[in-house]
Amino acid sequence: MAWECLQDGVAGYADLSHLILLHLIHIPFALDGEHKSNFESLVIHCARFRNLIPVSFVLGFFVSLVVSRWWGVYQSLPWPDTLAILLATHIPATTAEARRVREIILRYINLTIALTFAMVSPVVKKKLPSLHHFHAAGYITEEEMRAWENLEENNSQHKTWVPVVWACRAVDEARKEQILNDTAHRILIGEILRLRGQCGSLMGWNEYNVPLVYTQVVTIAVYSYFFFSVLGEQFLDPNIAHPSHTIDLYVPVFALLQLFFYIGWIKVAEALLNPFGSDDHDFEFMPLLNRHKEMVVLLSEQSRGALTPKSPTDPSTNTQSLNLKYIDEPVHVYYDDDDDQDNNDGAGSGSVGNVIPEA
Protein backbone atom coordinates (compact mmCIF):
# COMPACT_ATOMS: atom_id res chain seq x y z
CA MET A 1 0.00 0.00 0.00
CA ALA A 2 2.77 2.43 0.90
CA TRP A 3 4.67 1.52 -2.28
CA GLU A 4 1.55 2.13 -4.41
CA CYS A 5 1.08 5.55 -2.82
CA LEU A 6 4.73 6.35 -3.48
CA GLN A 7 4.38 5.30 -7.11
CA ASP A 8 1.31 7.48 -7.55
CA GLY A 9 3.07 10.47 -6.04
CA VAL A 10 6.18 10.06 -8.17
CA ALA A 11 4.20 9.56 -11.37
CA GLY A 12 1.85 12.45 -10.57
CA TYR A 13 4.51 15.04 -9.94
CA ALA A 14 7.24 13.97 -12.37
CA ASP A 15 5.95 16.47 -14.90
CA LEU A 16 5.86 19.12 -12.16
CA SER A 17 9.56 18.62 -11.39
CA HIS A 18 10.39 18.79 -15.09
CA LEU A 19 8.62 22.13 -15.46
CA ILE A 20 10.40 23.51 -12.40
CA LEU A 21 13.75 22.53 -13.87
CA LEU A 22 12.83 24.23 -17.14
CA HIS A 23 11.93 27.39 -15.22
CA LEU A 24 15.35 27.41 -13.61
CA ILE A 25 17.28 26.91 -16.86
CA HIS A 26 18.22 30.32 -18.23
CA ILE A 27 18.67 30.10 -21.99
CA PRO A 28 19.94 33.68 -22.62
CA PHE A 29 23.19 32.90 -20.79
CA ALA A 30 24.08 30.47 -23.59
CA LEU A 31 23.51 33.06 -26.33
CA ASP A 32 25.28 36.19 -27.42
CA GLY A 33 24.91 39.03 -29.84
CA GLU A 34 22.01 39.02 -32.27
CA HIS A 35 20.79 35.61 -31.12
CA LYS A 36 20.44 36.87 -27.56
CA SER A 37 18.54 39.96 -28.74
CA ASN A 38 16.15 37.88 -30.84
CA PHE A 39 15.56 35.44 -27.98
CA GLU A 40 14.79 38.27 -25.55
CA SER A 41 12.23 39.60 -28.03
CA LEU A 42 10.67 36.12 -28.11
CA VAL A 43 10.60 36.06 -24.29
CA ILE A 44 8.78 39.39 -24.16
CA HIS A 45 6.32 38.21 -26.81
CA CYS A 46 5.53 34.97 -24.92
CA ALA A 47 5.18 36.83 -21.61
CA ARG A 48 2.71 39.23 -23.20
CA PHE A 49 0.45 36.76 -25.02
CA ARG A 50 0.51 33.71 -22.73
CA ASN A 51 -2.18 35.35 -20.58
CA LEU A 52 -4.56 35.09 -23.54
CA ILE A 53 -4.95 31.43 -22.56
CA PRO A 54 -7.87 31.49 -20.05
CA VAL A 55 -6.26 28.87 -17.85
CA SER A 56 -7.79 30.14 -14.58
CA PHE A 57 -11.31 30.11 -16.01
CA VAL A 58 -10.99 26.77 -17.82
CA LEU A 59 -9.27 24.97 -14.96
CA GLY A 60 -11.44 26.51 -12.22
CA PHE A 61 -14.66 25.56 -14.02
CA PHE A 62 -13.32 22.04 -14.65
CA VAL A 63 -12.34 21.48 -11.01
CA SER A 64 -15.70 22.85 -9.85
CA LEU A 65 -17.50 20.45 -12.20
CA VAL A 66 -15.47 17.44 -11.06
CA VAL A 67 -15.87 18.22 -7.34
CA SER A 68 -19.63 18.76 -7.81
CA ARG A 69 -19.84 15.43 -9.58
CA TRP A 70 -17.86 13.71 -6.79
CA TRP A 71 -20.16 15.21 -4.16
CA GLY A 72 -23.21 14.15 -6.18
CA VAL A 73 -21.89 10.58 -6.23
CA TYR A 74 -21.43 10.66 -2.45
CA GLN A 75 -24.95 11.98 -1.91
CA SER A 76 -26.31 9.19 -4.12
CA LEU A 77 -24.81 6.42 -1.99
CA PRO A 78 -27.74 4.39 -0.57
CA TRP A 79 -27.86 3.91 3.20
CA PRO A 80 -30.43 1.43 4.60
CA ASP A 81 -30.22 2.83 8.15
CA THR A 82 -33.43 4.87 7.92
CA LEU A 83 -35.41 1.92 6.57
CA ALA A 84 -34.06 -0.33 9.33
CA ILE A 85 -35.07 2.19 12.00
CA LEU A 86 -38.54 2.57 10.45
CA LEU A 87 -39.02 -1.20 10.40
CA ALA A 88 -37.93 -1.51 14.03
CA THR A 89 -40.33 1.32 14.92
CA HIS A 90 -43.43 0.24 12.98
CA ILE A 91 -42.96 -3.52 13.44
CA PRO A 92 -41.73 -3.67 17.05
CA ALA A 93 -43.21 -7.11 17.75
CA THR A 94 -40.82 -9.88 18.78
CA THR A 95 -42.79 -12.69 17.15
CA ALA A 96 -41.18 -14.93 14.56
CA GLU A 97 -43.39 -13.52 11.80
CA ALA A 98 -42.52 -9.89 12.60
CA ARG A 99 -38.84 -10.74 12.75
CA ARG A 100 -39.09 -12.55 9.42
CA VAL A 101 -40.73 -9.52 7.76
CA ARG A 102 -38.00 -7.19 8.99
CA GLU A 103 -35.20 -9.50 7.93
CA ILE A 104 -36.54 -10.24 4.45
CA ILE A 105 -37.22 -6.57 3.58
CA LEU A 106 -33.76 -5.49 4.69
CA ARG A 107 -32.14 -8.41 2.88
CA TYR A 108 -33.86 -7.38 -0.35
CA ILE A 109 -32.68 -3.80 0.07
CA ASN A 110 -29.12 -4.91 0.80
CA LEU A 111 -29.31 -7.10 -2.31
CA THR A 112 -30.34 -4.09 -4.40
CA ILE A 113 -27.45 -2.05 -2.99
CA ALA A 114 -24.96 -4.87 -3.55
CA LEU A 115 -26.12 -5.35 -7.15
CA THR A 116 -25.79 -1.63 -7.78
CA PHE A 117 -22.29 -1.51 -6.30
CA ALA A 118 -21.30 -4.52 -8.43
CA MET A 119 -22.40 -2.62 -11.54
CA VAL A 120 -20.45 0.56 -10.77
CA SER A 121 -17.38 -0.71 -8.90
CA PRO A 122 -14.82 -3.14 -10.38
CA VAL A 123 -13.73 -4.04 -6.85
CA VAL A 124 -17.22 -5.27 -5.89
CA LYS A 125 -17.64 -6.92 -9.29
CA LYS A 126 -14.45 -8.88 -8.64
CA LYS A 127 -15.72 -10.03 -5.23
CA LEU A 128 -19.30 -10.75 -6.41
CA PRO A 129 -19.04 -11.65 -10.10
CA SER A 130 -22.16 -13.83 -10.36
CA LEU A 131 -25.47 -14.54 -8.69
CA HIS A 132 -24.01 -17.63 -7.03
CA HIS A 133 -21.55 -15.42 -5.17
CA PHE A 134 -24.47 -13.31 -3.92
CA HIS A 135 -26.10 -16.53 -2.71
CA ALA A 136 -22.92 -17.58 -0.92
CA ALA A 137 -22.75 -14.12 0.72
CA GLY A 138 -26.31 -14.52 2.06
CA TYR A 139 -28.02 -11.93 -0.13
CA ILE A 140 -30.35 -14.25 -2.06
CA THR A 141 -31.94 -17.69 -1.61
CA GLU A 142 -31.98 -20.58 -4.09
CA GLU A 143 -35.68 -20.08 -4.83
CA GLU A 144 -35.10 -16.41 -5.54
CA MET A 145 -32.16 -17.33 -7.78
CA ARG A 146 -34.43 -19.53 -9.91
CA ALA A 147 -36.96 -16.71 -10.25
CA TRP A 148 -34.09 -14.38 -11.18
CA GLU A 149 -32.82 -16.78 -13.87
CA ASN A 150 -36.31 -16.92 -15.40
CA LEU A 151 -36.27 -13.13 -15.64
CA GLU A 152 -32.82 -13.22 -17.27
CA GLU A 153 -34.23 -15.35 -20.08
CA ASN A 154 -36.95 -12.82 -20.87
CA ASN A 155 -35.22 -9.50 -20.24
CA SER A 156 -31.71 -8.30 -21.04
CA GLN A 157 -31.85 -5.16 -18.86
CA HIS A 158 -30.21 -4.97 -15.45
CA LYS A 159 -32.23 -6.46 -12.60
CA THR A 160 -31.38 -4.19 -9.67
CA TRP A 161 -35.05 -3.21 -9.50
CA VAL A 162 -36.23 -6.79 -8.87
CA PRO A 163 -35.38 -6.93 -5.13
CA VAL A 164 -37.14 -3.56 -4.73
CA VAL A 165 -40.33 -5.11 -6.13
CA TRP A 166 -39.90 -8.06 -3.78
CA ALA A 167 -39.44 -5.71 -0.80
CA CYS A 168 -42.56 -3.72 -1.72
CA ARG A 169 -44.56 -6.93 -2.00
CA ALA A 170 -43.30 -8.05 1.42
CA VAL A 171 -44.47 -4.73 2.91
CA ASP A 172 -47.84 -5.14 1.21
CA GLU A 173 -48.22 -8.69 2.55
CA ALA A 174 -47.36 -7.44 6.05
CA ARG A 175 -50.17 -4.90 5.82
CA LYS A 176 -52.64 -7.57 4.69
CA GLU A 177 -51.61 -9.70 7.66
CA GLN A 178 -52.11 -6.63 9.91
CA ILE A 179 -48.50 -6.63 11.05
CA LEU A 180 -48.39 -2.93 10.20
CA ASN A 181 -50.99 -0.24 9.55
CA ASP A 182 -51.69 1.90 6.48
CA THR A 183 -49.53 4.79 7.67
CA ALA A 184 -46.53 2.55 8.24
CA HIS A 185 -47.15 0.93 4.86
CA ARG A 186 -47.01 4.29 3.08
CA ILE A 187 -43.87 5.39 4.94
CA LEU A 188 -41.99 2.14 4.29
CA ILE A 189 -42.89 2.05 0.59
CA GLY A 190 -41.75 5.66 0.23
CA GLU A 191 -38.40 4.91 1.87
CA ILE A 192 -37.85 1.81 -0.28
CA LEU A 193 -38.54 3.78 -3.45
CA ARG A 194 -36.21 6.54 -2.28
CA LEU A 195 -33.40 3.98 -1.91
CA ARG A 196 -34.19 2.69 -5.39
CA GLY A 197 -33.86 6.24 -6.69
CA GLN A 198 -30.46 6.61 -5.05
CA CYS A 199 -29.26 3.37 -6.64
CA GLY A 200 -30.47 4.62 -10.01
CA SER A 201 -28.66 7.93 -9.53
CA LEU A 202 -25.46 6.09 -8.64
CA MET A 203 -25.64 4.06 -11.85
CA GLY A 204 -26.30 7.27 -13.79
CA TRP A 205 -23.22 8.97 -12.35
CA ASN A 206 -21.17 5.93 -13.36
CA GLU A 207 -22.56 5.68 -16.88
CA TYR A 208 -22.36 9.35 -17.84
CA ASN A 209 -18.94 10.81 -17.14
CA VAL A 210 -17.37 14.17 -17.92
CA PRO A 211 -16.79 14.36 -21.70
CA LEU A 212 -13.29 13.26 -22.57
CA VAL A 213 -12.79 16.18 -24.93
CA TYR A 214 -13.32 18.62 -22.05
CA THR A 215 -10.63 16.88 -20.00
CA GLN A 216 -8.28 17.02 -22.98
CA VAL A 217 -8.92 20.73 -23.55
CA VAL A 218 -8.18 21.54 -19.90
CA THR A 219 -4.99 19.48 -19.90
CA ILE A 220 -3.74 21.05 -23.13
CA ALA A 221 -4.57 24.55 -21.87
CA VAL A 222 -2.70 24.10 -18.59
CA TYR A 223 0.43 22.56 -20.05
CA SER A 224 0.48 24.98 -22.98
CA TYR A 225 0.32 27.86 -20.54
CA PHE A 226 3.35 26.59 -18.65
CA PHE A 227 5.24 25.79 -21.85
CA PHE A 228 5.00 29.45 -22.82
CA SER A 229 5.71 30.42 -19.21
CA VAL A 230 9.04 28.64 -19.46
CA LEU A 231 9.93 31.07 -22.26
CA GLY A 232 8.13 34.11 -20.88
CA GLU A 233 9.80 33.88 -17.46
CA GLN A 234 13.39 33.69 -18.72
CA PHE A 235 15.85 36.01 -17.01
CA LEU A 236 16.63 39.04 -19.20
CA ASP A 237 19.67 41.28 -19.27
CA PRO A 238 19.11 43.84 -16.44
CA ASN A 239 21.25 46.38 -18.26
CA ILE A 240 18.65 46.68 -21.01
CA ALA A 241 15.46 48.50 -20.05
CA HIS A 242 12.94 46.04 -21.46
CA PRO A 243 9.30 47.17 -21.28
CA SER A 244 7.26 45.49 -18.49
CA HIS A 245 10.48 44.00 -17.08
CA THR A 246 11.49 46.64 -14.56
CA ILE A 247 12.20 43.95 -11.98
CA ASP A 248 13.52 40.67 -13.31
CA LEU A 249 14.02 37.83 -10.84
CA TYR A 250 16.64 35.17 -11.42
CA VAL A 251 14.27 32.59 -9.86
CA PRO A 252 10.68 33.11 -11.14
CA VAL A 253 8.99 32.83 -7.74
CA PHE A 254 5.47 33.79 -8.81
CA ALA A 255 5.62 31.59 -11.90
CA LEU A 256 6.60 28.66 -9.68
CA LEU A 257 3.67 29.41 -7.36
CA GLN A 258 1.35 29.41 -10.36
CA LEU A 259 2.87 26.12 -11.38
CA PHE A 260 2.20 24.54 -7.99
CA PHE A 261 -1.38 25.82 -7.79
CA TYR A 262 -2.47 24.96 -11.33
CA ILE A 263 -0.81 21.56 -11.48
CA GLY A 264 -2.17 20.81 -7.99
CA TRP A 265 -5.67 21.73 -9.16
CA ILE A 266 -5.54 19.52 -12.21
CA LYS A 267 -4.15 16.61 -10.15
CA VAL A 268 -7.05 16.96 -7.70
CA ALA A 269 -9.51 16.91 -10.60
CA GLU A 270 -7.87 13.82 -12.09
CA ALA A 271 -8.04 12.03 -8.72
CA LEU A 272 -11.75 12.79 -8.23
CA LEU A 273 -12.83 12.35 -11.84
CA ASN A 274 -13.71 8.65 -11.44
CA PRO A 275 -14.45 7.71 -7.80
CA PHE A 276 -15.61 4.20 -8.79
CA GLY A 277 -12.14 2.76 -9.34
CA SER A 278 -9.79 0.84 -7.10
CA ASP A 279 -7.37 3.63 -6.18
CA ASP A 280 -6.77 4.69 -2.60
CA HIS A 281 -8.75 7.91 -3.04
CA ASP A 282 -11.83 6.20 -4.57
CA PHE A 283 -14.94 5.16 -2.67
CA GLU A 284 -14.52 1.87 -0.82
CA PHE A 285 -17.70 -0.02 -1.66
CA MET A 286 -16.87 -3.40 -0.12
CA PRO A 287 -16.39 -2.02 3.43
CA LEU A 288 -19.62 -0.09 2.87
CA LEU A 289 -21.50 -3.28 2.02
CA ASN A 290 -20.15 -5.02 5.13
CA ARG A 291 -21.11 -2.01 7.21
CA HIS A 292 -24.68 -2.08 5.82
CA LYS A 293 -25.08 -5.77 6.69
CA GLU A 294 -24.01 -5.13 10.28
CA MET A 295 -26.04 -1.95 10.76
CA VAL A 296 -29.35 -3.40 9.55
CA VAL A 297 -28.98 -6.20 12.10
CA LEU A 298 -28.25 -3.71 14.86
CA LEU A 299 -30.89 -1.11 13.99
CA SER A 300 -33.67 -3.63 13.38
CA GLU A 301 -32.94 -5.47 16.63
CA GLN A 302 -35.95 -7.64 17.42
CA SER A 303 -35.61 -7.15 21.16
CA ARG A 304 -36.86 -3.71 22.08
CA GLY A 305 -35.00 -3.70 25.37
CA ALA A 306 -31.67 -4.36 23.66
CA LEU A 307 -31.59 -0.85 22.17
CA THR A 308 -34.03 1.06 24.38
CA PRO A 309 -32.92 1.98 27.91
CA LYS A 310 -35.34 1.70 30.80
CA SER A 311 -37.43 4.70 31.56
CA PRO A 312 -36.34 6.73 34.63
CA THR A 313 -39.85 6.22 36.02
CA ASP A 314 -39.59 2.43 35.74
CA PRO A 315 -39.77 1.06 39.31
CA SER A 316 -37.34 -1.73 38.36
CA THR A 317 -34.47 0.71 37.93
CA ASN A 318 -32.63 2.02 40.97
CA THR A 319 -31.02 5.06 39.35
CA GLN A 320 -31.55 8.45 40.91
CA SER A 321 -32.79 11.50 39.03
CA LEU A 322 -30.00 13.37 37.28
CA ASN A 323 -29.38 16.95 38.29
CA LEU A 324 -27.63 18.58 35.37
CA LYS A 325 -24.45 20.43 36.35
CA TYR A 326 -21.86 22.43 34.51
CA ILE A 327 -19.27 20.25 32.84
CA ASP A 328 -16.44 21.51 35.06
CA GLU A 329 -18.19 20.41 38.27
CA PRO A 330 -17.07 17.13 39.93
CA VAL A 331 -18.93 13.94 39.04
CA HIS A 332 -19.28 10.93 41.33
CA VAL A 333 -19.97 7.50 39.84
CA TYR A 334 -22.29 5.09 41.66
CA TYR A 335 -21.94 1.41 40.80
CA ASP A 336 -24.49 -1.34 40.76
CA ASP A 337 -23.71 -4.36 42.90
CA ASP A 338 -23.07 -6.46 39.76
CA ASP A 339 -20.72 -3.99 38.10
CA ASP A 340 -16.97 -4.46 38.27
CA GLN A 341 -15.37 -1.58 40.11
CA ASP A 342 -12.00 -0.25 39.09
CA ASN A 343 -11.07 2.62 41.36
CA ASN A 344 -8.02 4.23 39.85
CA ASP A 345 -7.59 7.80 41.14
CA GLY A 346 -11.27 7.93 41.98
CA ALA A 347 -12.41 6.81 38.51
CA GLY A 348 -14.27 3.61 37.72
CA SER A 349 -16.53 1.85 35.28
CA GLY A 350 -20.24 1.44 35.77
CA SER A 351 -23.56 1.72 33.99
CA VAL A 352 -24.01 4.87 31.97
CA GLY A 353 -27.40 5.31 33.52
CA ASN A 354 -25.77 5.35 36.99
CA VAL A 355 -23.47 8.33 36.42
CA ILE A 356 -24.84 10.80 38.96
CA PRO A 357 -23.50 14.36 39.35
CA GLU A 358 -22.26 14.99 42.84
CA ALA A 359 -24.78 16.98 44.87
PDB file of N, CA, C and O in Angstrom, residues 112 115-116 119 148 151-152 155-163 196 199-200 203-204 207:
ATOM      1  N   THR A 112     -30.291  -5.156  -3.391  1.00  0.00           N
ATOM      2  CA  THR A 112     -30.337  -4.088  -4.397  1.00  0.00           C
ATOM      3  C   THR A 112     -29.079  -3.229  -4.346  1.00  0.00           C
ATOM      4  O   THR A 112     -28.485  -2.901  -5.379  1.00  0.00           O
ATOM      5  N   LEU A 115     -26.074  -5.249  -5.693  1.00  0.00           N
ATOM      6  CA  LEU A 115     -26.123  -5.351  -7.152  1.00  0.00           C
ATOM      7  C   LEU A 115     -25.718  -4.039  -7.810  1.00  0.00           C
ATOM      8  O   LEU A 115     -25.008  -4.029  -8.830  1.00  0.00           O
ATOM      9  N   THR A 116     -26.162  -2.938  -7.229  1.00  0.00           N
ATOM     10  CA  THR A 116     -25.791  -1.629  -7.776  1.00  0.00           C
ATOM     11  C   THR A 116     -24.295  -1.394  -7.655  1.00  0.00           C
ATOM     12  O   THR A 116     -23.643  -0.946  -8.610  1.00  0.00           O
ATOM     13  N   MET A 119     -22.330  -3.188 -10.208  1.00  0.00           N
ATOM     14  CA  MET A 119     -22.404  -2.616 -11.545  1.00  0.00           C
ATOM     15  C   MET A 119     -21.486  -1.413 -11.714  1.00  0.00           C
ATOM     16  O   MET A 119     -20.996  -1.149 -12.820  1.00  0.00           O
ATOM     17  N   TRP A 148     -34.960 -15.355 -10.511  1.00  0.00           N
ATOM     18  CA  TRP A 148     -34.089 -14.381 -11.176  1.00  0.00           C
ATOM     19  C   TRP A 148     -33.638 -14.904 -12.543  1.00  0.00           C
ATOM     20  O   TRP A 148     -33.618 -14.153 -13.533  1.00  0.00           O
ATOM     21  N   LEU A 151     -36.219 -14.504 -15.141  1.00  0.00           N
ATOM     22  CA  LEU A 151     -36.272 -13.131 -15.641  1.00  0.00           C
ATOM     23  C   LEU A 151     -35.140 -12.852 -16.622  1.00  0.00           C
ATOM     24  O   LEU A 151     -35.313 -12.111 -17.593  1.00  0.00           O
ATOM     25  N   GLU A 152     -33.966 -13.423 -16.379  1.00  0.00           N
ATOM     26  CA  GLU A 152     -32.824 -13.218 -17.265  1.00  0.00           C
ATOM     27  C   GLU A 152     -33.118 -13.739 -18.670  1.00  0.00           C
ATOM     28  O   GLU A 152     -32.625 -13.185 -19.662  1.00  0.00           O
ATOM     29  N   ASN A 155     -35.543 -10.922 -20.269  1.00  0.00           N
ATOM     30  CA  ASN A 155     -35.221  -9.496 -20.242  1.00  0.00           C
ATOM     31  C   ASN A 155     -33.714  -9.337 -20.142  1.00  0.00           C
ATOM     32  O   ASN A 155     -33.069  -9.958 -19.290  1.00  0.00           O
ATOM     33  N   SER A 156     -33.163  -8.500 -21.006  1.00  0.00           N
ATOM     34  CA  SER A 156     -31.710  -8.300 -21.035  1.00  0.00           C
ATOM     35  C   SER A 156     -31.262  -7.094 -20.218  1.00  0.00           C
ATOM     36  O   SER A 156     -30.066  -6.840 -20.112  1.00  0.00           O
ATOM     37  N   GLN A 157     -32.205  -6.335 -19.655  1.00  0.00           N
ATOM     38  CA  GLN A 157     -31.847  -5.164 -18.856  1.00  0.00           C
ATOM     39  C   GLN A 157     -31.336  -5.591 -17.476  1.00  0.00           C
ATOM     40  O   GLN A 157     -31.526  -6.733 -17.047  1.00  0.00           O
ATOM     41  N   HIS A 158     -30.695  -4.640 -16.790  1.00  0.00           N
ATOM     42  CA  HIS A 158     -30.208  -4.967 -15.445  1.00  0.00           C
ATOM     43  C   HIS A 158     -31.380  -5.224 -14.504  1.00  0.00           C
ATOM     44  O   HIS A 158     -32.485  -4.698 -14.708  1.00  0.00           O
ATOM     45  N   LYS A 159     -31.143  -5.992 -13.480  1.00  0.00           N
ATOM     46  CA  LYS A 159     -32.230  -6.459 -12.601  1.00  0.00           C
ATOM     47  C   LYS A 159     -32.124  -5.880 -11.186  1.00  0.00           C
ATOM     48  O   LYS A 159     -32.642  -6.487 -10.237  1.00  0.00           O
ATOM     49  N   THR A 160     -31.488  -4.744 -11.022  1.00  0.00           N
ATOM     50  CA  THR A 160     -31.382  -4.189  -9.671  1.00  0.00           C
ATOM     51  C   THR A 160     -32.733  -3.783  -9.104  1.00  0.00           C
ATOM     52  O   THR A 160     -32.867  -3.643  -7.882  1.00  0.00           O
ATOM     53  N   TRP A 161     -33.732  -3.610  -9.966  1.00  0.00           N
ATOM     54  CA  TRP A 161     -35.054  -3.207  -9.502  1.00  0.00           C
ATOM     55  C   TRP A 161     -35.853  -4.386  -8.956  1.00  0.00           C
ATOM     56  O   TRP A 161     -36.853  -4.195  -8.260  1.00  0.00           O
ATOM     57  N   VAL A 162     -35.446  -5.618  -9.267  1.00  0.00           N
ATOM     58  CA  VAL A 162     -36.230  -6.790  -8.867  1.00  0.00           C
ATOM     59  C   VAL A 162     -36.332  -6.919  -7.344  1.00  0.00           C
ATOM     60  O   VAL A 162     -37.435  -7.112  -6.811  1.00  0.00           O
ATOM     61  N   PRO A 163     -35.227  -6.840  -6.587  1.00  0.00           N
ATOM     62  CA  PRO A 163     -35.379  -6.927  -5.126  1.00  0.00           C
ATOM     63  C   PRO A 163     -36.230  -5.799  -4.540  1.00  0.00           C
ATOM     64  O   PRO A 163     -36.853  -5.995  -3.486  1.00  0.00           O
ATOM     65  N   ARG A 196     -34.306   3.081  -3.994  1.00  0.00           N
ATOM     66  CA  ARG A 196     -34.193   2.687  -5.393  1.00  0.00           C
ATOM     67  C   ARG A 196     -33.748   3.863  -6.252  1.00  0.00           C
ATOM     68  O   ARG A 196     -32.933   3.717  -7.177  1.00  0.00           O
ATOM     69  N   CYS A 199     -30.017   4.357  -5.866  1.00  0.00           N
ATOM     70  CA  CYS A 199     -29.263   3.366  -6.644  1.00  0.00           C
ATOM     71  C   CYS A 199     -29.268   3.734  -8.121  1.00  0.00           C
ATOM     72  O   CYS A 199     -28.244   3.595  -8.808  1.00  0.00           O
ATOM     73  N   GLY A 200     -30.411   4.201  -8.624  1.00  0.00           N
ATOM     74  CA  GLY A 200     -30.467   4.625 -10.014  1.00  0.00           C
ATOM     75  C   GLY A 200     -29.581   5.824 -10.289  1.00  0.00           C
ATOM     76  O   GLY A 200     -28.920   5.892 -11.339  1.00  0.00           O
ATOM     77  N   MET A 203     -25.947   4.658 -10.557  1.00  0.00           N
ATOM     78  CA  MET A 203     -25.636   4.063 -11.853  1.00  0.00           C
ATOM     79  C   MET A 203     -25.562   5.126 -12.946  1.00  0.00           C
ATOM     80  O   MET A 203     -24.773   5.015 -13.884  1.00  0.00           O
ATOM     81  N   GLY A 204     -26.383   6.180 -12.824  1.00  0.00           N
ATOM     82  CA  GLY A 204     -26.303   7.268 -13.791  1.00  0.00           C
ATOM     83  C   GLY A 204     -24.992   8.027 -13.714  1.00  0.00           C
ATOM     84  O   GLY A 204     -24.391   8.363 -14.746  1.00  0.00           O
ATOM     85  N   GLU A 207     -22.417   5.859 -15.437  1.00  0.00           N
ATOM     86  CA  GLU A 207     -22.557   5.675 -16.882  1.00  0.00           C
ATOM     87  C   GLU A 207     -22.211   6.935 -17.662  1.00  0.00           C
ATOM     88  O   GLU A 207     -21.626   6.857 -18.747  1.00  0.00           O
TER      89      GLU A 207
END
